[in-house]
mmCIF file of C-alpha atoms and ligand atoms in Angstrom:
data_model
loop_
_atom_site.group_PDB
_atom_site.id
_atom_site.type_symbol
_atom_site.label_atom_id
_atom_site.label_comp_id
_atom_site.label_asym_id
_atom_site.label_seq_id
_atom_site.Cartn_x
_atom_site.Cartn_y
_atom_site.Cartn_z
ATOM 1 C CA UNK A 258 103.884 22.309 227.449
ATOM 2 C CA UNK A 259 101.990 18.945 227.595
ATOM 3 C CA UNK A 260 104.737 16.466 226.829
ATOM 4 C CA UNK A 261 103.911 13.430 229.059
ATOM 5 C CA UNK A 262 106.934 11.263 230.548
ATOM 6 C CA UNK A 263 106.221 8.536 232.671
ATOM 7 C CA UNK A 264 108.371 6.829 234.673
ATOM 8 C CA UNK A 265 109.198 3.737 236.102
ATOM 9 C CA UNK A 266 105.360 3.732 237.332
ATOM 10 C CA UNK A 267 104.059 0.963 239.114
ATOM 11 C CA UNK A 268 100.855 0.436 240.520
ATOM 12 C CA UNK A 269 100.086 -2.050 242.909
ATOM 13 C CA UNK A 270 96.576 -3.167 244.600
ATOM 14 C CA UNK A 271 97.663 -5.081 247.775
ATOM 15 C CA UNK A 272 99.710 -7.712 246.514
ATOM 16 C CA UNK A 273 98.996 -8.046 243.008
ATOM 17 C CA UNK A 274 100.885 -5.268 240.387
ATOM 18 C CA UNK A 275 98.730 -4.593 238.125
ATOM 19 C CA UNK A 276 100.748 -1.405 236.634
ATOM 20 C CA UNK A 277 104.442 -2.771 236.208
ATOM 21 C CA UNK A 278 107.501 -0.298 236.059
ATOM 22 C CA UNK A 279 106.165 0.815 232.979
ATOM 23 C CA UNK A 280 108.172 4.174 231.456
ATOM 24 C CA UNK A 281 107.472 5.989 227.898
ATOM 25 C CA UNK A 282 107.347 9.279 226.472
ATOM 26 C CA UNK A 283 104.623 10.725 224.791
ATOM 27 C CA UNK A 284 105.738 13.965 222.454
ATOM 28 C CA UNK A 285 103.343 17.283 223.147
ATOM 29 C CA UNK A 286 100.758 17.210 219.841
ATOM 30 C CA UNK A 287 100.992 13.389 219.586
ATOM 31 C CA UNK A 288 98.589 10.469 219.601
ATOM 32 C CA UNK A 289 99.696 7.404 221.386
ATOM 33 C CA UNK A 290 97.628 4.746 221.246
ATOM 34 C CA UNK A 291 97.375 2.461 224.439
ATOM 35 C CA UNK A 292 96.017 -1.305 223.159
ATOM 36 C CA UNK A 293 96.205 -4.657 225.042
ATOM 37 C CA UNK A 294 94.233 -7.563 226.391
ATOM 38 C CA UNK A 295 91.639 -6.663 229.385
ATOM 39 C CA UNK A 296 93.139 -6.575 232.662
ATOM 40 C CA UNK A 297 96.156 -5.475 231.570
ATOM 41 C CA UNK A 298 96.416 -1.931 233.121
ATOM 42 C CA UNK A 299 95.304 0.631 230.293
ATOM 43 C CA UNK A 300 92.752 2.280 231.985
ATOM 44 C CA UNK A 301 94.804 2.387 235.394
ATOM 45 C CA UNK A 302 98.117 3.677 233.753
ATOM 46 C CA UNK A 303 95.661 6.823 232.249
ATOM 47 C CA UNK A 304 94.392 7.336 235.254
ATOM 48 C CA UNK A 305 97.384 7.569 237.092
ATOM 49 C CA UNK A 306 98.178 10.622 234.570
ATOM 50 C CA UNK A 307 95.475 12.805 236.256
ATOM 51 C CA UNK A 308 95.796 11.380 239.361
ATOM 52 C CA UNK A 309 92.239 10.071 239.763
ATOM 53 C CA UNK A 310 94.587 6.910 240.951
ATOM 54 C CA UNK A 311 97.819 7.462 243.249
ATOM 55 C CA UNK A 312 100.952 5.870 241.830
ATOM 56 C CA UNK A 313 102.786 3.429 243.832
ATOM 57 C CA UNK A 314 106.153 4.048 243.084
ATOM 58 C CA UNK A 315 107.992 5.528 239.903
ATOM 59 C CA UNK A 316 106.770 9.874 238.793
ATOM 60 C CA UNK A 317 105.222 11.148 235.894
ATOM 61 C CA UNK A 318 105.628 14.621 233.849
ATOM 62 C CA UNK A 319 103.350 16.774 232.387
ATOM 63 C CA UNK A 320 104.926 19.850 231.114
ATOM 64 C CA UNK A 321 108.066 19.064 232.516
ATOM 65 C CA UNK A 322 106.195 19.299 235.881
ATOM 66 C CA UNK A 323 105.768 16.570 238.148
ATOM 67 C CA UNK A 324 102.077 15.732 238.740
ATOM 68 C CA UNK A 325 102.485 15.336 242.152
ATOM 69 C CA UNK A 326 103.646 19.192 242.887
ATOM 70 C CA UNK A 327 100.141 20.190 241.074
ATOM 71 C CA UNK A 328 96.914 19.919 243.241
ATOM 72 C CA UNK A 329 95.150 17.131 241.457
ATOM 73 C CA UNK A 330 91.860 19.412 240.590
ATOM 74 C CA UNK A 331 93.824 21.884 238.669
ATOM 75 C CA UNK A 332 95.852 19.168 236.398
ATOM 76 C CA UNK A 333 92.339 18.006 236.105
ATOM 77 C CA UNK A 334 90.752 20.682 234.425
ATOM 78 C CA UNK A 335 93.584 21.200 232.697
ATOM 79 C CA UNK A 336 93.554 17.277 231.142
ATOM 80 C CA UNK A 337 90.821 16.258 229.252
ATOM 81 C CA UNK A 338 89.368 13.109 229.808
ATOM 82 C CA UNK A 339 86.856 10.760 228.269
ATOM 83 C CA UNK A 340 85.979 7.727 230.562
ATOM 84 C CA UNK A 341 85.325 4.483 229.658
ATOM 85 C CA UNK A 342 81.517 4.082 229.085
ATOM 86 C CA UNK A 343 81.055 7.953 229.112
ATOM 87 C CA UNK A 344 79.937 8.663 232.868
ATOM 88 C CA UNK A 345 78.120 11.698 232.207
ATOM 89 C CA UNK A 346 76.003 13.509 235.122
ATOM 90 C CA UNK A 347 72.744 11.627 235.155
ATOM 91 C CA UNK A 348 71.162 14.598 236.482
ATOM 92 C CA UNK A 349 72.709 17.135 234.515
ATOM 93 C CA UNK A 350 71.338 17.932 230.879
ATOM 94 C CA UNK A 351 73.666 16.995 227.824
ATOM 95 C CA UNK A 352 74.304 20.513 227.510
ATOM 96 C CA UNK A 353 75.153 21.158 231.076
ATOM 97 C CA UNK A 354 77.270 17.877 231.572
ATOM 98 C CA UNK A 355 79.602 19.465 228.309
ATOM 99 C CA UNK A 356 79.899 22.832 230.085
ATOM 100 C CA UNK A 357 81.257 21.420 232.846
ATOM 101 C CA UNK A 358 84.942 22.181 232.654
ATOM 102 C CA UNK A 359 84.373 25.887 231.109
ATOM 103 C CA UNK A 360 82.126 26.448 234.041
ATOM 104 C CA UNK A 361 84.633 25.377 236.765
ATOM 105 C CA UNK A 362 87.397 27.623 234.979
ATOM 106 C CA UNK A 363 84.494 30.692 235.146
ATOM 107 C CA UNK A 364 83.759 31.175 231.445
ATOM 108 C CA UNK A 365 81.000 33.510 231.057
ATOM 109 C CA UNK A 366 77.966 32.360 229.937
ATOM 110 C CA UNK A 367 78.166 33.358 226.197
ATOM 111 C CA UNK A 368 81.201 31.975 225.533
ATOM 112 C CA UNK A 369 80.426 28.564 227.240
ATOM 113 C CA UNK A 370 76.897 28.498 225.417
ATOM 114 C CA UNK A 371 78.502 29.139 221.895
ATOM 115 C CA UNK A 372 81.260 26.340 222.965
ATOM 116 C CA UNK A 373 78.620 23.670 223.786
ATOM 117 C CA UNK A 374 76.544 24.495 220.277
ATOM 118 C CA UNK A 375 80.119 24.491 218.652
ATOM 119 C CA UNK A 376 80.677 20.874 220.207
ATOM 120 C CA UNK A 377 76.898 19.549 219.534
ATOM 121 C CA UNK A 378 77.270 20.591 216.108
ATOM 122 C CA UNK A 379 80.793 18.863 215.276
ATOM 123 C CA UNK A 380 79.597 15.879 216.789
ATOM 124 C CA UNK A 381 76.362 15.537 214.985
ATOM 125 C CA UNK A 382 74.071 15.726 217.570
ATOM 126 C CA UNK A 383 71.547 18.926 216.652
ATOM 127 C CA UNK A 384 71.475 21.186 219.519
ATOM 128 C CA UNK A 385 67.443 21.924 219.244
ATOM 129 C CA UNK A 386 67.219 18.262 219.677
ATOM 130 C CA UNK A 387 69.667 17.314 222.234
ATOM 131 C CA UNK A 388 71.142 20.517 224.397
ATOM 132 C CA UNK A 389 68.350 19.630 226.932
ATOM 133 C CA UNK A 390 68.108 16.089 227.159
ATOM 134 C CA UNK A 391 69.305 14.139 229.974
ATOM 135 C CA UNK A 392 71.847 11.426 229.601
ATOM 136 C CA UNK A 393 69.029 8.325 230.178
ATOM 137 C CA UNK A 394 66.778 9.907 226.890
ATOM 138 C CA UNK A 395 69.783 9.604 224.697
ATOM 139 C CA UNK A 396 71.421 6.404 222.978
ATOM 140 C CA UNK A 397 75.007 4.797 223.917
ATOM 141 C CA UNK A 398 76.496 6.622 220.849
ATOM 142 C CA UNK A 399 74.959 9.686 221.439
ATOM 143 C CA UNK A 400 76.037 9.391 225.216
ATOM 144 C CA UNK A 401 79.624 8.487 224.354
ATOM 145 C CA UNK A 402 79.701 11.462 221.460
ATOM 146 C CA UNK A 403 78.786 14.156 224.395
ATOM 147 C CA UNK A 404 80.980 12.401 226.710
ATOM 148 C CA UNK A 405 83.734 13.101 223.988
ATOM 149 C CA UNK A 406 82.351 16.460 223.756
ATOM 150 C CA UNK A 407 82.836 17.240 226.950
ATOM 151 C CA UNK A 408 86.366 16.294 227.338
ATOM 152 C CA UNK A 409 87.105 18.562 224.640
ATOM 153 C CA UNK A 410 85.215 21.280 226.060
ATOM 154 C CA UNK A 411 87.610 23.277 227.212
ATOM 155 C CA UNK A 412 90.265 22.924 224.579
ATOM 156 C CA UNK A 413 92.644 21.305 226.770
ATOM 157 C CA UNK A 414 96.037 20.819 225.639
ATOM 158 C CA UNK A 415 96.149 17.277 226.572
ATOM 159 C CA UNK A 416 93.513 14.556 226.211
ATOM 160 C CA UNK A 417 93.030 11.117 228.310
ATOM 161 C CA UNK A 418 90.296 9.234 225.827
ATOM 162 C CA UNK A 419 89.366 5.579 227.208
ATOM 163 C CA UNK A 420 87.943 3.635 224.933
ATOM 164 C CA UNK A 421 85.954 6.857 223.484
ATOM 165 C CA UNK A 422 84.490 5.475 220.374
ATOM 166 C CA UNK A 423 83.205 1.530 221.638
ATOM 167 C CA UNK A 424 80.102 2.284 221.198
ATOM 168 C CA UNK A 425 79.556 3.802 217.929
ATOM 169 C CA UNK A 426 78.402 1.965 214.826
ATOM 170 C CA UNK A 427 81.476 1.919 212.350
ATOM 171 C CA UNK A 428 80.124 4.870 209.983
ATOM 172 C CA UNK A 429 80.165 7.264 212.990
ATOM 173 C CA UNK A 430 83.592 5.946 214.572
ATOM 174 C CA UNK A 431 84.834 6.346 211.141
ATOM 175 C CA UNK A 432 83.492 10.220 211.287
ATOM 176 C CA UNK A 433 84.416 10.771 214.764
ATOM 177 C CA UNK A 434 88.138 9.698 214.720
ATOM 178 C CA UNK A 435 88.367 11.843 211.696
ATOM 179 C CA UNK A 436 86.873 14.233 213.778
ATOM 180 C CA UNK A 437 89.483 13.608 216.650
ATOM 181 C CA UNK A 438 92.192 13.977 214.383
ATOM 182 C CA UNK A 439 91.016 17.317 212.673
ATOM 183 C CA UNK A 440 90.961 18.644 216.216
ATOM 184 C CA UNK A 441 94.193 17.374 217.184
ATOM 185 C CA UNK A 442 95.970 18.690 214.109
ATOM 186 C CA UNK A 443 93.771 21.953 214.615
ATOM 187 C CA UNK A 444 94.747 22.825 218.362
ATOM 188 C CA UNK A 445 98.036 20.449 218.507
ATOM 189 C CA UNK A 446 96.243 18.326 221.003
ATOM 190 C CA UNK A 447 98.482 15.837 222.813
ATOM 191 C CA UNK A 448 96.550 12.551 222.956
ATOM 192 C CA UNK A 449 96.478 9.443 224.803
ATOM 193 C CA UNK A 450 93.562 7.065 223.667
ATOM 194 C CA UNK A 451 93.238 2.810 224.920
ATOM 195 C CA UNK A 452 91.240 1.281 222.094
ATOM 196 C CA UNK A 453 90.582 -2.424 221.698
ATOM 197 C CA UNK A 454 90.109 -2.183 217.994
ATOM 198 C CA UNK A 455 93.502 -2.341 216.132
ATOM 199 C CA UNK A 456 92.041 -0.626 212.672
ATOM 200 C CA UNK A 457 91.443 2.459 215.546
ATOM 201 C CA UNK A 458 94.966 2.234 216.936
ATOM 202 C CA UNK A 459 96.724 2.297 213.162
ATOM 203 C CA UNK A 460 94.488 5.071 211.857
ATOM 204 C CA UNK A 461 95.037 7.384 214.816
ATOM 205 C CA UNK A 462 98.390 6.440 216.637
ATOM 206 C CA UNK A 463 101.718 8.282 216.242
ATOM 207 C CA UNK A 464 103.017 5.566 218.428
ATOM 208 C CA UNK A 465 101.304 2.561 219.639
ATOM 209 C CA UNK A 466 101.968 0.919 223.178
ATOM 210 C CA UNK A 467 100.940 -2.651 224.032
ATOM 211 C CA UNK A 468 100.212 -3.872 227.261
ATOM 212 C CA UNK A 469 100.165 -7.428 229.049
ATOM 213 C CA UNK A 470 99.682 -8.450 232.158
ATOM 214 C CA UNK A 471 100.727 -4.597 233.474
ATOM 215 C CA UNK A 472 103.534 -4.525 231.717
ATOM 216 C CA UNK A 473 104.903 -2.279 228.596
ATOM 217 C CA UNK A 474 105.955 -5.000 225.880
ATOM 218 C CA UNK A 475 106.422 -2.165 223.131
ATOM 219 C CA UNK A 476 106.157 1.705 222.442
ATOM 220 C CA UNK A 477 106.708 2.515 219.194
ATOM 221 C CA UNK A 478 105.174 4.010 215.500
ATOM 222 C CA UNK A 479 102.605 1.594 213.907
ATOM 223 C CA UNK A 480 105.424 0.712 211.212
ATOM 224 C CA UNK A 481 108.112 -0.512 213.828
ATOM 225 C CA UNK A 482 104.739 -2.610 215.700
ATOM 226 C CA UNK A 483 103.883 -4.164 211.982
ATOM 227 C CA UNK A 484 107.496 -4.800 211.114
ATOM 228 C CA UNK A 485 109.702 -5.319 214.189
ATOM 229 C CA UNK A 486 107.328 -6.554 216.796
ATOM 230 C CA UNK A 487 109.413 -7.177 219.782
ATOM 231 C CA UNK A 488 107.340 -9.832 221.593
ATOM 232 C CA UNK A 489 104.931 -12.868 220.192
ATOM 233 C CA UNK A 490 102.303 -11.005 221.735
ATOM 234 C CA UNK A 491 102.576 -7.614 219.577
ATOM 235 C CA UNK A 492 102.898 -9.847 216.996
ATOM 236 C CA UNK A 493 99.766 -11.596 217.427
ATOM 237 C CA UNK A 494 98.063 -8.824 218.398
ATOM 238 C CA UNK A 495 98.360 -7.220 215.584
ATOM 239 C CA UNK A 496 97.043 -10.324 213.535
ATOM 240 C CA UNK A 497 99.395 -12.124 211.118
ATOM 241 C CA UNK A 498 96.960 -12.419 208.081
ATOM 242 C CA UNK A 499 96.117 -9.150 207.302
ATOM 243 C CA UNK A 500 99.875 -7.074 207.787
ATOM 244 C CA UNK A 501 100.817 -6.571 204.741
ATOM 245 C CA UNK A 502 97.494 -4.753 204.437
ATOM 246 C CA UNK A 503 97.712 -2.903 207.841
ATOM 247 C CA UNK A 504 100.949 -1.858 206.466
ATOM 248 C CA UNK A 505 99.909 -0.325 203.283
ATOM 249 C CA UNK A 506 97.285 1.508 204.791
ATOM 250 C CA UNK A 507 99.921 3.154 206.490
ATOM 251 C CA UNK A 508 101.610 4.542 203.285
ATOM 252 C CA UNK A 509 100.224 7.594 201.310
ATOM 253 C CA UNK A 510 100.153 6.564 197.420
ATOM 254 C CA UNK A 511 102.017 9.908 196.754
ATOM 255 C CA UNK A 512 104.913 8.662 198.381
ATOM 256 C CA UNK A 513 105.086 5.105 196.245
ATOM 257 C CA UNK A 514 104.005 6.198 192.933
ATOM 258 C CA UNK A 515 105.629 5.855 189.824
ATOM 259 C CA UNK A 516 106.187 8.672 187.004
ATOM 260 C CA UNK A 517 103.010 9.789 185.155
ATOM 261 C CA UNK A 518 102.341 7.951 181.834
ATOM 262 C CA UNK A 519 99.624 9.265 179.316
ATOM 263 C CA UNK A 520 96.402 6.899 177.793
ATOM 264 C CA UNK A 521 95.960 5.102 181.343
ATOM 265 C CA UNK A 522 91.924 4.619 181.554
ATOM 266 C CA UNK A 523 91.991 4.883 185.642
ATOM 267 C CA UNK A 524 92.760 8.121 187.797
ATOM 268 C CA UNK A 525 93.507 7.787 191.214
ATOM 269 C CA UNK A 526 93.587 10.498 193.973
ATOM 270 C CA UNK A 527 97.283 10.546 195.616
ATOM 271 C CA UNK A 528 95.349 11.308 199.107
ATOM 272 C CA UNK A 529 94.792 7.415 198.587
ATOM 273 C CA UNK A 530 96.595 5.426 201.189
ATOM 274 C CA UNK A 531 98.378 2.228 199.306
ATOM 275 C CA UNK A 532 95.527 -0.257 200.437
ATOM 276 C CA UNK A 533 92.605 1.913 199.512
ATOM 277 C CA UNK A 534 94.424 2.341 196.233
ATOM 278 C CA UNK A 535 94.886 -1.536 195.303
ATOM 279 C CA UNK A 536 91.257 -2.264 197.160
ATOM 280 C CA UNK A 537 89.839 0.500 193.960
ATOM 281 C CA UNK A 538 91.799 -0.952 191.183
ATOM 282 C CA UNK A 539 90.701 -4.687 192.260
ATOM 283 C CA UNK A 540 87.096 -3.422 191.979
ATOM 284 C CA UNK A 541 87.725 -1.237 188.581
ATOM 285 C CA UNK A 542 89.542 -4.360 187.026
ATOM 286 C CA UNK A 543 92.614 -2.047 186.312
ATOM 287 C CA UNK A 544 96.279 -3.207 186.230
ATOM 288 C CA UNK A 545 97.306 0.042 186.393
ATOM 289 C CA UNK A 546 96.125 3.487 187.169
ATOM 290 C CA UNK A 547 96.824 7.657 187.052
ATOM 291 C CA UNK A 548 97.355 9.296 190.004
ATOM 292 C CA UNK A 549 95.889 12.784 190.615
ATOM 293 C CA UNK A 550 96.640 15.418 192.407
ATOM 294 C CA UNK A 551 93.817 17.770 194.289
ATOM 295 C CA UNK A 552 93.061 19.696 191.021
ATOM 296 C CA UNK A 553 93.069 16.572 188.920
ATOM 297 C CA UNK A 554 96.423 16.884 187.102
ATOM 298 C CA UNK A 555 98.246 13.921 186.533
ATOM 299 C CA UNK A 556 101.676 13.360 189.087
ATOM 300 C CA UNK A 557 102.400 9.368 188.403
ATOM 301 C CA UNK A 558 101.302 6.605 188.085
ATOM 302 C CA UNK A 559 100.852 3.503 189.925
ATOM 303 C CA UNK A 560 100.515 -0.352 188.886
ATOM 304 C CA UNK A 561 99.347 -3.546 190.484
ATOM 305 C CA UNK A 562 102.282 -5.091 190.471
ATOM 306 C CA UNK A 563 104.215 -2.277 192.317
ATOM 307 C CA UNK A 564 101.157 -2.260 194.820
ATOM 308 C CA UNK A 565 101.993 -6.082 195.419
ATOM 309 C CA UNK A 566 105.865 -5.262 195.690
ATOM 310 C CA UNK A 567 105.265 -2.095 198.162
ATOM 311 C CA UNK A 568 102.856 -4.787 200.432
ATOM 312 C CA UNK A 569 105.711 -7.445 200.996
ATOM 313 C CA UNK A 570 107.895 -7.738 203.559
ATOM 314 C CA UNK A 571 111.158 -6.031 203.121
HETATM 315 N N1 ATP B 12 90.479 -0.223 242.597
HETATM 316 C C1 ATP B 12 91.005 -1.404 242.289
HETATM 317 N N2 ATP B 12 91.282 -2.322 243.267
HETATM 318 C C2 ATP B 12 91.832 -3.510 242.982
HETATM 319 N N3 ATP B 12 92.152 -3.910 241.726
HETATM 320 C C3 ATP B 12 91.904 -3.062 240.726
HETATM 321 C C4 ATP B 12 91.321 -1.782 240.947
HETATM 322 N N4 ATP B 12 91.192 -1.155 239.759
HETATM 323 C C5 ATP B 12 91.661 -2.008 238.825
HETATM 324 N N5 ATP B 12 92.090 -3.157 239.402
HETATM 325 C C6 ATP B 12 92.673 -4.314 238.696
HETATM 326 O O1 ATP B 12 93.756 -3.867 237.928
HETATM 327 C C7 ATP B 12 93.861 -4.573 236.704
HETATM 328 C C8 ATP B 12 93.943 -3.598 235.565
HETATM 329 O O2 ATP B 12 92.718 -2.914 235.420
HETATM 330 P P1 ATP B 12 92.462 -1.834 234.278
HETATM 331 O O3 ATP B 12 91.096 -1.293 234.490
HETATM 332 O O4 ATP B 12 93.587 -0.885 234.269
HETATM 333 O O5 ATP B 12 92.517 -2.755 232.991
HETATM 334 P P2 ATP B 12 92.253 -2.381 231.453
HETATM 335 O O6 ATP B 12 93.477 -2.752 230.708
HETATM 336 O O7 ATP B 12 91.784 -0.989 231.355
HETATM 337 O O8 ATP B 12 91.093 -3.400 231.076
HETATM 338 P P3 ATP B 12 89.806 -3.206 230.083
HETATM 339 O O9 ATP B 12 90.347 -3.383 228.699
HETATM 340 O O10 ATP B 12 88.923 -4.358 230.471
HETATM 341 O O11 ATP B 12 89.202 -1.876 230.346
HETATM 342 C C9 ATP B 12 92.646 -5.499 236.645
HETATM 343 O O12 ATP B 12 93.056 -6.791 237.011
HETATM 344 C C10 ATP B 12 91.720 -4.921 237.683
HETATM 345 O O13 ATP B 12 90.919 -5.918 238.245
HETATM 346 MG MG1 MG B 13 89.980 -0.126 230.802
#
């Protein structure tokens, strides 16, 4: 239902473009990851999918439906979005500003209230504390968490996120893009999220696309961006020094280990992605290590120097 084409969309302020023919495809209960310099269009491309900003020329789908045959406040409630830097109601209370969206679709009061706790509760903000606070009292964190909070209030099937997590230490982002991935497995969310961070964009996107200057250099899963970067820019984007480790953070250890072997004094949990894995055995001071299932039965095995193989480029 919420598979998002766009197409050929450009978006021009007077003379300058600063959206340009851009076209990609983002599958319904998928994260796509929007990342590129400032300036170069992320925020207006999102905005053009809930037309909070009119396209110029080209269409885009939701659904299979073109956005432009749906009055823009019903895709709107239907589309979930967290703006960039929160913009919560300054005169609404935290708990008001997340019932929002339930509201205008007339929930009833009950099922709105237990919806807002719900939401408080996931994002770690106690609702004795905070349901009654207004926006000002709270801290940028805790205003971005209920701004996230209220874009998922409604359990909408597709979610615009800008920038949702800039302003949370890294312990929390860490917590809430586990979070936003729990939820998006949970309800097979379809996501579109602009991050600046690229850690953000390889833990969470399906598919990253990277913008310049308006334009769409490249669309594509966080292996292709790593290994077959299409333009110097996506290249340097994604830094040069560190992509071997990018990459192995990208691969589950159950999917590179080798058969188990008995007497090895390490165990390893195969949830481990590849980098995590060789980032513990540097510590323990192990060449090579057991790997574990859930229940702590041995499956394989894994050593440093396959790590070091698995790393390089192909
Ligand atoms: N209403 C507007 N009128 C004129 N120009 C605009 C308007 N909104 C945005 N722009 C211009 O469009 C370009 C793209 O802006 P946009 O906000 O989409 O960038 P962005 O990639 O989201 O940047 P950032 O990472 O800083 O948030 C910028 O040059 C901006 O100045
Ligand atoms: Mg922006």
């Amino acid at each position: 239902m919420s598979k998002i084409e766009i197409r050929n969309v450009t978006k021009r302020y007077g003379s300058a473009t600063v959206v340009d023919n851009v076209s990609m495809s983002v599958e319904k209960g998928s994260i796509t990851v929007v990342v590129g310099t400032s300036g170069s269009g992320k925020s207006t491309l999102m905005r053009m999918i809930n037309r909070l900003v009119p396209i110029t020329e080209g269409q885009i789908f939701v659904g299979g439906q073109n956005i432009m045959d749906v009055p823009a406040t019903e895709l709107r409630r239907k589309i979930g979005y967290a703006i960039q830097g929160h913009g919560l109601f300054p005169h609404r209370t935290v708990a008001q500003n997340i019932a929002t969206v339930p509201q205008l679709l007339g929930w009833d009061a009950a099922r709105t209230d237990s919806r807002v706790t719900e939401l408080l509760g996931l994002f770690n903000l106690d609702p004795a504390t905070f349901a009654e606070k207004y926006p000002h009292q709270l801290s940028g964190g805790q205003q971005q968490r209920v701004g996230v909070a209220r874009a998922l209030a409604a359990e909408p099937e597709l979610l615009l996120m800008d920038e949702p997590f800039g302003a949370l230490d890294p312990v929390i982002r860490g917590k809430a893009q586990d979070d936003l991935l729990a939820i998006q497995k949970q309800f097979g969310t379809t996501v579109v999220l602009v991050t600046h961070d690229m850690d953000e964009a390889f833990h969470l996107g399906n598919q990253i696309a990277v913008m310049s200057e308006g334009k769409l250099l490249q669309c594509s899963t966080p292996e292709k961006i790593l290994t077959e970067p299409s333009d110097p820019f996506v290249q340097q984007l994604t830094g040069t020094s560190d992509r071997a480790l990018k990459l192995m953070s990208l691969t589950p250890l159950k999917d590179s280990m080798e058969p188990a072997k008995s007497g090895l004094p390490y165990s390893l949990a195969q949830s481990l992605n590849l980098r995590d894995a060789l980032a513990e055995m540097i510590w323990q001071g192990v060449d090579e290590a057991a790997v574990q299932d859930a229940n702590k039965a041995a499956v394989g095995s894994i050593s440093m120097n396959r790590l070091i193989e698995l790393g390089r480029k192909a």
